[in-house]
mmCIF file of C-alpha atoms in Angstrom:
data_model
loop_
_atom_site.group_PDB
_atom_site.id
_atom_site.type_symbol
_atom_site.label_atom_id
_atom_site.label_comp_id
_atom_site.label_asym_id
_atom_site.label_seq_id
_atom_site.Cartn_x
_atom_site.Cartn_y
_atom_site.Cartn_z
ATOM 1 C CA MET X 1 2.442 -18.685 11.548
ATOM 2 C CA ALA X 2 1.614 -15.040 12.309
ATOM 3 C CA GLY X 3 -1.412 -15.031 10.079
ATOM 4 C CA SER X 4 -2.711 -18.074 11.900
ATOM 5 C CA MET X 5 -2.421 -16.179 15.217
ATOM 6 C CA ILE X 6 -4.936 -13.629 13.992
ATOM 7 C CA ALA X 7 -7.050 -16.238 12.239
ATOM 8 C CA ALA X 8 -7.216 -18.301 15.413
ATOM 9 C CA SER X 9 -8.153 -15.294 17.486
ATOM 10 C CA LEU X 10 -10.794 -14.341 14.945
ATOM 11 C CA GLY X 11 -12.372 -17.894 14.643
ATOM 12 C CA SER X 12 16.280 -10.171 0.110
ATOM 13 C CA THR X 13 18.439 -9.700 -1.663
ATOM 14 C CA ALA X 14 18.142 -6.010 -2.587
ATOM 15 C CA ALA X 15 17.415 -4.928 -6.156
ATOM 16 C CA GLY X 16 20.222 -2.926 -7.745
ATOM 17 C CA ALA X 17 19.702 0.234 -9.797
ATOM 18 C CA ASP X 18 21.398 3.449 -10.839
ATOM 19 C CA PRO X 19 22.216 5.622 -7.814
ATOM 20 C CA TYR X 20 21.021 9.215 -8.154
ATOM 21 C CA GLY X 21 18.298 10.923 -10.098
ATOM 22 C CA ARG X 22 16.513 7.830 -11.390
ATOM 23 C CA ILE X 23 13.118 8.177 -9.715
ATOM 24 C CA ALA X 24 10.650 8.033 -12.607
ATOM 25 C CA GLU X 25 7.057 9.192 -12.474
ATOM 26 C CA ALA X 26 5.752 7.538 -15.642
ATOM 27 C CA ASP X 27 6.979 4.789 -17.949
ATOM 28 C CA VAL X 28 5.875 3.754 -21.404
ATOM 29 C CA GLY X 29 4.115 0.394 -21.214
ATOM 30 C CA MET X 30 3.856 0.388 -17.422
ATOM 31 C CA LYS X 31 0.416 0.490 -15.821
ATOM 32 C CA PHE X 32 -0.383 1.456 -12.261
ATOM 33 C CA LYS X 33 -3.446 0.526 -10.263
ATOM 34 C CA LYS X 34 -4.988 1.140 -6.867
ATOM 35 C CA ASP X 35 -7.211 -1.806 -5.998
ATOM 36 C CA ASP X 36 -8.868 -1.488 -2.600
ATOM 37 C CA ILE X 37 -8.505 -4.943 -1.020
ATOM 38 C CA SER X 38 -9.585 -3.935 2.476
ATOM 39 C CA ALA X 39 -12.758 -6.031 2.335
ATOM 40 C CA LYS X 40 -10.714 -9.128 1.491
ATOM 41 C CA ILE X 41 -8.402 -8.678 4.462
ATOM 42 C CA PHE X 42 -10.236 -6.993 7.303
ATOM 43 C CA THR X 43 -13.160 -9.410 7.409
ATOM 44 C CA GLN X 44 -13.571 -10.100 11.131
ATOM 45 C CA PRO X 45 -13.727 -8.074 14.343
ATOM 46 C CA TRP X 46 -10.380 -7.685 16.063
ATOM 47 C CA PRO X 47 -9.761 -9.914 19.109
ATOM 48 C CA ALA X 48 -10.162 -8.194 22.465
ATOM 49 C CA ASP X 49 -6.497 -8.788 23.312
ATOM 50 C CA TYR X 50 -3.361 -8.231 21.255
ATOM 51 C CA PRO X 51 -2.881 -11.569 19.445
ATOM 52 C CA PHE X 52 0.910 -11.565 19.031
ATOM 53 C CA PRO X 53 3.136 -13.011 21.790
ATOM 54 C CA PRO X 54 6.658 -11.654 22.400
ATOM 55 C CA SER X 55 8.113 -14.636 20.525
ATOM 56 C CA ALA X 56 6.492 -13.361 17.326
ATOM 57 C CA PHE X 57 8.977 -10.489 17.344
ATOM 58 C CA SER X 58 12.131 -12.550 17.809
ATOM 59 C CA ARG X 59 14.617 -12.734 14.960
ATOM 60 C CA THR X 60 17.163 -15.195 13.657
ATOM 61 C CA ASP X 61 19.878 -12.582 14.153
ATOM 62 C CA GLU X 62 19.440 -10.831 17.493
ATOM 63 C CA SER X 63 22.817 -9.112 17.321
ATOM 64 C CA ASP X 64 23.062 -5.321 17.488
ATOM 65 C CA ASP X 65 21.153 -3.847 14.545
ATOM 66 C CA SER X 66 23.600 -0.963 14.316
ATOM 67 C CA ASN X 67 26.321 -3.415 13.286
ATOM 68 C CA PHE X 68 24.133 -5.005 10.610
ATOM 69 C CA TYR X 69 23.232 -1.637 9.084
ATOM 70 C CA ASP X 70 26.617 0.024 9.611
ATOM 71 C CA THR X 71 27.728 -0.494 5.997
ATOM 72 C CA PRO X 72 25.743 1.728 3.609
ATOM 73 C CA ARG X 73 23.647 -0.105 1.027
ATOM 74 C CA PHE X 74 23.110 2.170 -1.961
ATOM 75 C CA VAL X 75 20.655 -0.197 -3.601
ATOM 76 C CA TYR X 76 16.893 -0.547 -4.068
ATOM 77 C CA HIS X 77 15.061 -3.061 -1.940
ATOM 78 C CA ILE X 78 12.203 -3.577 -4.393
ATOM 79 C CA ASP X 79 12.441 -3.889 -8.154
ATOM 80 C CA GLU X 80 12.023 -1.220 -10.810
ATOM 81 C CA GLY X 81 8.316 -1.699 -11.317
ATOM 82 C CA ALA X 82 7.468 -1.647 -7.614
ATOM 83 C CA VAL X 83 9.585 1.466 -7.048
ATOM 84 C CA ARG X 84 7.782 3.336 -9.782
ATOM 85 C CA ALA X 85 4.385 2.137 -8.598
ATOM 86 C CA LEU X 86 5.202 3.512 -5.149
ATOM 87 C CA THR X 87 6.384 6.815 -6.609
ATOM 88 C CA ASN X 88 3.144 7.041 -8.573
ATOM 89 C CA TYR X 89 1.099 6.343 -5.429
ATOM 90 C CA TYR X 90 2.818 9.167 -3.587
ATOM 91 C CA LYS X 91 2.392 11.462 -6.590
ATOM 92 C CA THR X 92 -1.347 10.879 -6.767
ATOM 93 C CA THR X 93 -2.237 10.797 -3.054
ATOM 94 C CA ILE X 94 -0.020 13.295 -1.185
ATOM 95 C CA ALA X 95 -1.175 16.907 -1.380
ATOM 96 C CA ASP X 96 1.119 19.783 -2.310
ATOM 97 C CA GLY X 97 2.506 21.670 0.656
ATOM 98 C CA SER X 98 2.504 18.641 2.946
ATOM 99 C CA SER X 99 5.112 18.102 5.638
ATOM 100 C CA ILE X 100 6.384 14.524 5.357
ATOM 101 C CA LEU X 101 8.379 12.201 7.600
ATOM 102 C CA ASP X 102 9.946 9.054 6.142
ATOM 103 C CA ILE X 103 10.766 6.566 8.912
ATOM 104 C CA CYS X 104 13.202 3.664 8.461
ATOM 105 C CA SER X 105 14.524 5.713 5.575
ATOM 106 C CA SER X 106 17.639 5.368 3.474
ATOM 107 C CA TRP X 107 19.461 7.052 0.605
ATOM 108 C CA VAL X 108 16.223 7.334 -1.392
ATOM 109 C CA SER X 109 12.606 7.756 -0.316
ATOM 110 C CA HIS X 110 10.963 7.013 -3.686
ATOM 111 C CA TYR X 111 9.089 10.312 -3.750
ATOM 112 C CA PRO X 112 8.541 12.037 -7.112
ATOM 113 C CA ASP X 113 11.455 14.165 -8.300
ATOM 114 C CA ASP X 114 9.671 17.448 -7.653
ATOM 115 C CA PHE X 115 8.525 16.693 -4.093
ATOM 116 C CA PRO X 116 11.293 18.783 -2.453
ATOM 117 C CA LYS X 117 9.879 21.832 -4.267
ATOM 118 C CA ARG X 118 6.213 20.917 -3.834
ATOM 119 C CA MET X 119 6.293 19.880 -0.169
ATOM 120 C CA SER X 120 6.887 22.150 2.807
ATOM 121 C CA ARG X 121 9.278 19.735 4.509
ATOM 122 C CA ILE X 122 10.659 16.214 4.057
ATOM 123 C CA SER X 123 12.295 14.773 7.170
ATOM 124 C CA ALA X 124 13.577 11.278 7.844
ATOM 125 C CA THR X 125 14.860 8.835 10.395
ATOM 126 C CA GLY X 126 16.881 5.757 9.539
ATOM 127 C CA MET X 127 19.630 3.446 10.697
ATOM 128 C CA ASN X 128 22.529 4.675 8.574
ATOM 129 C CA ALA X 129 23.633 8.311 8.650
ATOM 130 C CA ARG X 130 25.615 8.035 5.424
ATOM 131 C CA GLU X 131 22.616 6.700 3.542
ATOM 132 C CA LEU X 132 20.434 9.493 4.905
ATOM 133 C CA ALA X 133 23.037 12.112 4.001
ATOM 134 C CA ALA X 134 22.935 10.845 0.413
ATOM 135 C CA ASN X 135 19.156 11.300 0.197
ATOM 136 C CA SER X 136 18.876 14.518 -1.806
ATOM 137 C CA GLN X 137 15.124 14.841 -1.197
ATOM 138 C CA LEU X 138 15.412 15.381 2.540
ATOM 139 C CA SER X 139 15.124 18.718 4.315
ATOM 140 C CA ASP X 140 16.599 17.185 7.466
ATOM 141 C CA PHE X 141 17.285 13.788 9.006
ATOM 142 C CA LYS X 142 18.009 12.224 12.379
ATOM 143 C CA PRO X 143 19.509 8.711 12.580
ATOM 144 C CA ARG X 144 17.483 6.503 14.901
ATOM 145 C CA ASN X 145 17.261 2.791 15.755
ATOM 146 C CA LEU X 146 13.549 2.465 16.450
ATOM 147 C CA ASN X 147 14.012 -1.006 17.922
ATOM 148 C CA VAL X 148 16.135 0.515 20.686
ATOM 149 C CA GLU X 149 14.600 3.977 20.912
ATOM 150 C CA PRO X 150 11.105 4.041 19.371
ATOM 151 C CA LYS X 151 10.436 7.642 20.421
ATOM 152 C CA LEU X 152 10.611 9.861 17.342
ATOM 153 C CA PRO X 153 12.778 12.998 17.681
ATOM 154 C CA PHE X 154 10.065 15.416 16.534
ATOM 155 C CA ASP X 155 7.453 17.595 18.204
ATOM 156 C CA ASP X 156 3.796 16.668 18.498
ATOM 157 C CA GLY X 157 1.724 17.379 15.401
ATOM 158 C CA SER X 158 4.696 18.121 13.139
ATOM 159 C CA PHE X 159 3.684 16.236 9.986
ATOM 160 C CA ASP X 160 0.824 15.738 7.547
ATOM 161 C CA VAL X 161 2.110 12.399 6.250
ATOM 162 C CA VAL X 162 4.446 9.699 7.541
ATOM 163 C CA THR X 163 5.746 7.018 5.176
ATOM 164 C CA CYS X 164 7.509 3.709 5.784
ATOM 165 C CA VAL X 165 8.851 1.724 2.831
ATOM 166 C CA VAL X 166 9.219 -2.067 3.117
ATOM 167 C CA SER X 167 10.509 -1.829 6.682
ATOM 168 C CA VAL X 168 7.658 -2.534 9.084
ATOM 169 C CA ASP X 169 8.748 -6.188 9.130
ATOM 170 C CA TYR X 170 11.921 -5.197 11.008
ATOM 171 C CA LEU X 171 10.159 -3.427 13.876
ATOM 172 C CA THR X 172 10.316 -5.340 17.155
ATOM 173 C CA LYS X 173 8.226 -2.733 19.016
ATOM 174 C CA PRO X 174 5.624 -1.858 16.393
ATOM 175 C CA LEU X 175 2.910 -0.605 18.743
ATOM 176 C CA GLU X 176 5.306 1.864 20.348
ATOM 177 C CA VAL X 177 6.377 3.100 16.921
ATOM 178 C CA PHE X 178 2.783 3.409 15.676
ATOM 179 C CA LYS X 179 1.890 5.404 18.792
ATOM 180 C CA GLU X 180 4.854 7.688 18.161
ATOM 181 C CA VAL X 181 3.871 8.157 14.523
ATOM 182 C CA ARG X 182 0.410 9.157 15.702
ATOM 183 C CA ARG X 183 1.951 11.663 18.116
ATOM 184 C CA VAL X 184 4.012 13.455 15.469
ATOM 185 C CA LEU X 185 1.155 13.529 12.943
ATOM 186 C CA LYS X 186 -1.341 16.352 12.798
ATOM 187 C CA PRO X 187 -4.999 15.383 13.343
ATOM 188 C CA GLY X 188 -6.189 13.839 10.090
ATOM 189 C CA GLY X 189 -2.617 13.015 9.061
ATOM 190 C CA ARG X 190 -1.858 9.771 7.226
ATOM 191 C CA PHE X 191 0.572 6.947 7.936
ATOM 192 C CA ILE X 192 1.365 5.166 4.647
ATOM 193 C CA LEU X 193 3.198 1.827 4.811
ATOM 194 C CA SER X 194 4.290 -0.011 1.681
ATOM 195 C CA GLN X 195 5.185 -3.682 1.652
ATOM 196 C CA SER X 196 6.432 -6.240 -0.874
ATOM 197 C CA ASN X 197 7.794 -9.758 -0.512
ATOM 198 C CA ARG X 198 11.495 -8.975 -0.065
ATOM 199 C CA CYS X 199 13.378 -8.657 3.195
ATOM 200 C CA PHE X 200 16.590 -9.355 5.058
ATOM 201 C CA PRO X 201 15.330 -12.656 6.521
ATOM 202 C CA THR X 202 17.710 -12.764 9.474
ATOM 203 C CA LYS X 203 16.504 -9.345 10.671
ATOM 204 C CA ALA X 204 12.794 -9.654 9.886
ATOM 205 C CA ILE X 205 10.578 -10.557 12.840
ATOM 206 C CA ARG X 206 9.942 -14.267 13.054
ATOM 207 C CA MET X 207 6.197 -14.254 12.447
ATOM 208 C CA TRP X 208 6.604 -12.252 9.241
ATOM 209 C CA LEU X 209 8.604 -14.986 7.540
ATOM 210 C CA GLY X 210 5.749 -17.483 7.702
ATOM 211 C CA MET X 211 3.147 -15.218 6.117
ATOM 212 C CA GLY X 212 1.937 -14.268 2.665
ATOM 213 C CA ASP X 213 1.271 -10.805 1.281
ATOM 214 C CA LEU X 214 -2.327 -10.482 2.476
ATOM 215 C CA GLU X 215 -1.397 -11.718 5.945
ATOM 216 C CA HIS X 216 1.285 -9.024 6.054
ATOM 217 C CA CYS X 217 -1.389 -6.427 5.326
ATOM 218 C CA LEU X 218 -3.586 -7.912 8.050
ATOM 219 C CA VAL X 219 -0.805 -7.662 10.615
ATOM 220 C CA ILE X 220 -0.147 -4.015 9.733
ATOM 221 C CA GLY X 221 -3.859 -3.380 10.169
ATOM 222 C CA ALA X 222 -3.627 -5.035 13.579
ATOM 223 C CA TYR X 223 -0.808 -2.690 14.571
ATOM 224 C CA PHE X 224 -3.022 0.297 13.761
ATOM 225 C CA HIS X 225 -5.931 -1.150 15.731
ATOM 226 C CA TYR X 226 -4.036 -2.089 18.887
ATOM 227 C CA ALA X 227 -1.902 1.068 18.927
ATOM 228 C CA GLY X 228 -5.126 3.050 19.225
ATOM 229 C CA GLY X 229 -6.078 6.488 17.965
ATOM 230 C CA TRP X 230 -6.310 5.541 14.295
ATOM 231 C CA GLY X 231 -9.204 5.323 11.878
ATOM 232 C CA SER X 232 -9.876 2.006 10.170
ATOM 233 C CA ALA X 233 -6.902 0.790 8.157
ATOM 234 C CA ARG X 234 -7.275 0.478 4.396
ATOM 235 C CA ALA X 235 -5.235 -1.827 2.176
ATOM 236 C CA PHE X 236 -4.474 -1.419 -1.514
ATOM 237 C CA ASP X 237 -2.842 -3.638 -4.109
ATOM 238 C CA VAL X 238 -0.782 -1.252 -6.208
ATOM 239 C CA SER X 239 1.329 -3.913 -7.944
ATOM 240 C CA PRO X 240 2.247 -2.590 -11.398
ATOM 241 C CA SER X 241 1.981 -4.352 -14.732
ATOM 242 C CA GLY X 242 4.173 -4.058 -17.796
ATOM 243 C CA PRO X 243 7.929 -4.348 -18.442
ATOM 244 C CA ASN X 244 10.243 -4.857 -15.465
ATOM 245 C CA THR X 245 7.342 -5.546 -13.106
ATOM 246 C CA HIS X 246 7.941 -8.587 -10.928
ATOM 247 C CA ASP X 247 7.647 -7.600 -7.268
ATOM 248 C CA PRO X 248 4.165 -7.133 -5.803
ATOM 249 C CA LEU X 249 3.448 -3.952 -3.875
ATOM 250 C CA PHE X 250 0.825 -3.338 -1.216
ATOM 251 C CA ILE X 251 -0.107 -0.210 0.718
ATOM 252 C CA VAL X 252 -1.696 -0.187 4.162
ATOM 253 C CA GLU X 253 -2.594 3.205 5.567
ATOM 254 C CA ALA X 254 -4.740 4.854 8.215
ATOM 255 C CA THR X 255 -5.596 8.359 9.342
ATOM 256 C CA ARG X 256 -4.790 9.817 12.751
ATOM 257 C CA GLU X 257 -7.950 10.492 14.713
#
């Protein structure tokens, strides 16, 4: 449904795993890739007006999100292969000494094991304080429901990189959040969003549920465009191959102008 909105304008169950200290950076028999699929997705000029009506952001469960996320979930929301592909992407694309913010974060951010030593700062926001407190990679964290209060509790130009792992589909005010991410990034900073095909369907925005993987990437690209102040979005298929690789994984990112 959501993909058709753009097209017309243009002409989970969580995966379980061991709790702490299991983020792997390389695995025998597992192969990682970085296929640029931008040309397959961003094929037409963007419509003059934002193509998504308010109804696109409704959800099956409109009850208070804080109640839904009140119980900590110490699980992985993508499978083993996708987690390690994401860790590898961060390892190979984020420069040493960077200051990082992980929004919609949890008890693990999927960064390489040595990131706390290699990076200057790793901050986070998320829905559950107990999950964030269990995230040993964080320098600091501030619980925040971005659907209620999209303003990020950080100063302008605080970060080199902002990440968001399989959570953009829960944002009901994505343009406000993308504008806030731009505000807290330094000029030239990157916003990296990863996405698979798992979700909590009752809390995902309605239009997301009717789309496929490439349409999801297109919608994220639309958020960048209509939020303003971003370079052209790029999309990558980083789905791994090898043992324990079932979930797809896609990256959409853009640079703050």
